[in-house]
CSV table of C-alpha atoms in Angstrom, one decimal:
chain,number,residue,atom,x,y,z
A,1,UNK,CA,135.2,96.6,58.0
A,2,UNK,CA,135.8,94.6,55.8
A,3,UNK,CA,134.8,96.5,51.6
A,4,UNK,CA,133.7,95.0,48.8
A,5,UNK,CA,136.8,95.5,45.5
A,6,UNK,CA,134.7,97.0,42.5
A,7,UNK,CA,135.9,95.7,39.4
A,8,UNK,CA,137.0,98.9,37.5
A,9,UNK,CA,139.0,98.3,34.0
A,10,UNK,CA,141.1,100.0,32.3
A,11,UNK,CA,139.2,102.6,31.2
A,12,UNK,CA,137.6,103.4,34.3
A,13,UNK,CA,141.5,103.6,35.8
A,14,UNK,CA,142.4,106.1,33.7
A,15,UNK,CA,139.3,108.3,34.2
A,16,UNK,CA,141.0,107.5,38.3
A,17,UNK,CA,144.1,108.2,37.4
A,18,UNK,CA,143.0,111.8,35.5
A,19,UNK,CA,140.4,112.8,38.3
A,20,UNK,CA,143.4,112.3,41.5
A,21,UNK,CA,146.1,114.6,39.7
A,22,UNK,CA,142.6,117.3,38.9
A,23,UNK,CA,140.0,116.2,40.5
A,24,UNK,CA,138.4,120.0,39.4
A,25,UNK,CA,138.6,118.4,35.2
A,26,UNK,CA,135.4,118.5,33.7
A,27,UNK,CA,133.7,116.2,32.1
A,28,UNK,CA,134.3,117.1,28.6
A,29,UNK,CA,138.1,117.4,28.7
A,30,UNK,CA,137.9,114.7,31.1
A,31,UNK,CA,135.7,112.5,28.4
A,32,UNK,CA,138.4,113.2,25.4
A,33,UNK,CA,141.5,112.5,28.2
A,34,UNK,CA,140.3,108.7,28.1
A,35,UNK,CA,139.3,108.5,24.6
A,36,UNK,CA,135.1,108.4,25.4
A,37,UNK,CA,132.5,111.4,24.4
A,38,UNK,CA,131.1,112.9,27.3
A,39,UNK,CA,127.3,111.0,28.4
A,40,UNK,CA,129.0,107.8,29.1
A,41,UNK,CA,132.7,109.5,30.6
A,42,UNK,CA,129.6,111.3,33.3
A,43,UNK,CA,127.7,107.7,33.8
A,44,UNK,CA,130.9,106.3,34.2
A,45,UNK,CA,131.8,108.4,37.0
A,46,UNK,CA,128.8,108.3,38.5
A,47,UNK,CA,129.0,104.5,39.0
A,48,UNK,CA,132.8,104.7,40.4
A,49,UNK,CA,130.9,107.4,43.2
A,50,UNK,CA,128.2,105.5,43.2
A,51,UNK,CA,130.1,102.1,44.2
A,52,UNK,CA,132.4,104.6,46.4
A,53,UNK,CA,134.9,104.3,44.6
A,54,UNK,CA,135.3,107.4,44.6
A,55,UNK,CA,134.5,108.9,48.3
A,56,UNK,CA,135.1,112.4,48.1
A,57,UNK,CA,136.7,114.8,46.1
A,58,UNK,CA,138.9,117.9,48.4
A,59,UNK,CA,141.3,120.7,47.7
A,60,UNK,CA,144.7,120.2,48.7
A,61,UNK,CA,145.5,123.0,51.1
A,62,UNK,CA,149.4,123.6,51.7
A,63,UNK,CA,150.9,122.9,54.9
A,64,UNK,CA,152.7,126.0,55.5
A,65,UNK,CA,151.2,128.3,54.2
A,66,UNK,CA,148.3,128.0,56.2
A,67,UNK,CA,151.4,128.3,59.1
A,68,UNK,CA,151.3,124.6,60.2
A,69,UNK,CA,154.6,124.0,58.8
A,70,UNK,CA,155.6,121.4,61.2
A,71,UNK,CA,154.7,117.6,61.2
A,72,UNK,CA,155.5,115.2,63.5
A,73,UNK,CA,154.6,111.7,64.0
A,74,UNK,CA,153.4,110.5,67.0
A,75,UNK,CA,153.4,106.6,68.1
A,76,UNK,CA,150.6,105.9,71.1
A,77,UNK,CA,150.6,103.0,73.1
A,78,UNK,CA,147.2,103.2,75.9
A,79,UNK,CA,146.8,101.6,79.5
A,80,UNK,CA,144.4,98.7,77.8
A,81,UNK,CA,143.4,97.2,74.2
A,82,UNK,CA,140.0,97.0,74.9
A,83,UNK,CA,137.2,98.3,73.3
A,84,UNK,CA,136.2,100.9,75.1
A,85,UNK,CA,139.4,101.5,76.0
A,86,UNK,CA,139.9,102.4,71.5
A,87,UNK,CA,136.4,103.7,71.2
A,88,UNK,CA,137.0,106.4,74.1
A,89,UNK,CA,140.4,107.1,72.9
A,90,UNK,CA,138.9,107.5,68.8
A,91,UNK,CA,136.1,109.6,70.4
A,92,UNK,CA,138.4,112.4,71.7
A,93,UNK,CA,140.9,113.0,69.6
A,94,UNK,CA,139.1,112.1,66.4
A,95,UNK,CA,137.4,115.7,67.6
A,96,UNK,CA,141.6,117.8,67.1
A,97,UNK,CA,142.1,119.4,63.8
A,98,UNK,CA,145.7,118.7,64.9
A,99,UNK,CA,145.9,115.1,63.9
A,100,UNK,CA,145.2,114.8,60.1
A,101,UNK,CA,145.7,110.6,60.3
A,102,UNK,CA,144.7,108.0,62.6
A,103,UNK,CA,146.0,104.8,62.4
A,104,UNK,CA,145.2,102.0,65.0
A,105,UNK,CA,148.1,99.3,65.2
A,106,UNK,CA,149.7,96.6,64.5
A,107,UNK,CA,152.6,95.5,66.4
A,108,UNK,CA,154.3,97.6,69.0
A,109,UNK,CA,152.7,100.3,69.5
A,110,UNK,CA,148.7,101.2,69.8
A,111,UNK,CA,147.8,103.6,67.7
A,112,UNK,CA,149.8,106.1,65.4
A,113,UNK,CA,149.0,110.1,65.0
A,114,UNK,CA,150.0,112.0,61.7
A,115,UNK,CA,150.2,116.3,63.4
A,116,UNK,CA,150.3,118.9,62.2
A,117,UNK,CA,151.5,122.3,64.3
A,118,UNK,CA,152.7,125.8,63.6
A,119,UNK,CA,155.9,124.4,65.0
A,120,UNK,CA,157.2,122.2,68.2
A,121,UNK,CA,155.9,124.2,70.8
A,122,UNK,CA,153.1,124.8,69.4
A,123,UNK,CA,153.3,120.4,68.9
A,124,UNK,CA,154.1,120.5,72.4
A,125,UNK,CA,151.3,122.3,73.2
A,126,UNK,CA,148.4,120.5,72.4
A,127,UNK,CA,150.7,116.4,73.0
A,128,UNK,CA,150.1,117.8,77.3
A,129,UNK,CA,147.3,119.7,77.4
A,130,UNK,CA,145.1,117.8,74.6
A,131,UNK,CA,146.4,114.3,73.5
A,132,UNK,CA,147.5,112.6,76.2
A,133,UNK,CA,144.7,114.0,78.4
A,134,UNK,CA,142.5,111.1,76.8
A,135,UNK,CA,141.4,108.3,79.2
A,136,UNK,CA,143.4,106.0,78.8
A,137,UNK,CA,146.8,107.6,76.7
A,138,UNK,CA,149.7,104.9,78.6
A,139,UNK,CA,152.6,107.8,76.6
A,140,UNK,CA,152.9,108.8,73.6
A,141,UNK,CA,156.4,109.2,72.2
A,142,UNK,CA,156.8,111.8,68.7
A,143,UNK,CA,159.3,111.1,65.8
A,144,UNK,CA,160.2,114.1,63.6
A,145,UNK,CA,160.7,113.3,59.9
A,146,UNK,CA,163.8,116.5,59.0
A,147,UNK,CA,162.5,116.3,55.5
A,148,UNK,CA,159.5,114.9,53.6
A,149,UNK,CA,160.5,113.1,50.1
A,150,UNK,CA,157.4,112.6,48.8
A,151,UNK,CA,153.6,113.4,49.2
A,152,UNK,CA,150.7,111.6,47.4
A,153,UNK,CA,147.1,111.7,47.9
A,154,UNK,CA,147.2,109.1,44.4
A,155,UNK,CA,145.7,106.0,45.1
A,156,UNK,CA,147.6,103.3,42.5
A,157,UNK,CA,145.0,102.2,39.7
């Protein structure tokens, strides 16, 4: 699925940088920060939303504070790369809240997922009871990060 690129000017970029730092920023504060009056600022934000540049606003939750301190990366190989096998896997994996990211890959493995769990035992249970049981999953290799160096949700604009 290809999406069209939106032509951003420098004011749009300032708006996006500010909202990525603080999505709850009031329009008056945003307008002041980017050098616009409130009405034109609000119009620009609405245009960015309508164009799909801004897709939604979310609260970023600290996983450790809700008992999901273990992050794991799983490389998954499927029995086949045909459309039915891939579509079945995707339909199943999106149902699991433990899977916070899922990518179809080009290269060594077929799928890469990022999973959050309470601990290694919680992940082992999730993998054996759910992830490995999805029809079409041939193999799962799990990588455990030793330290988070950077975590960002902001896109460079």
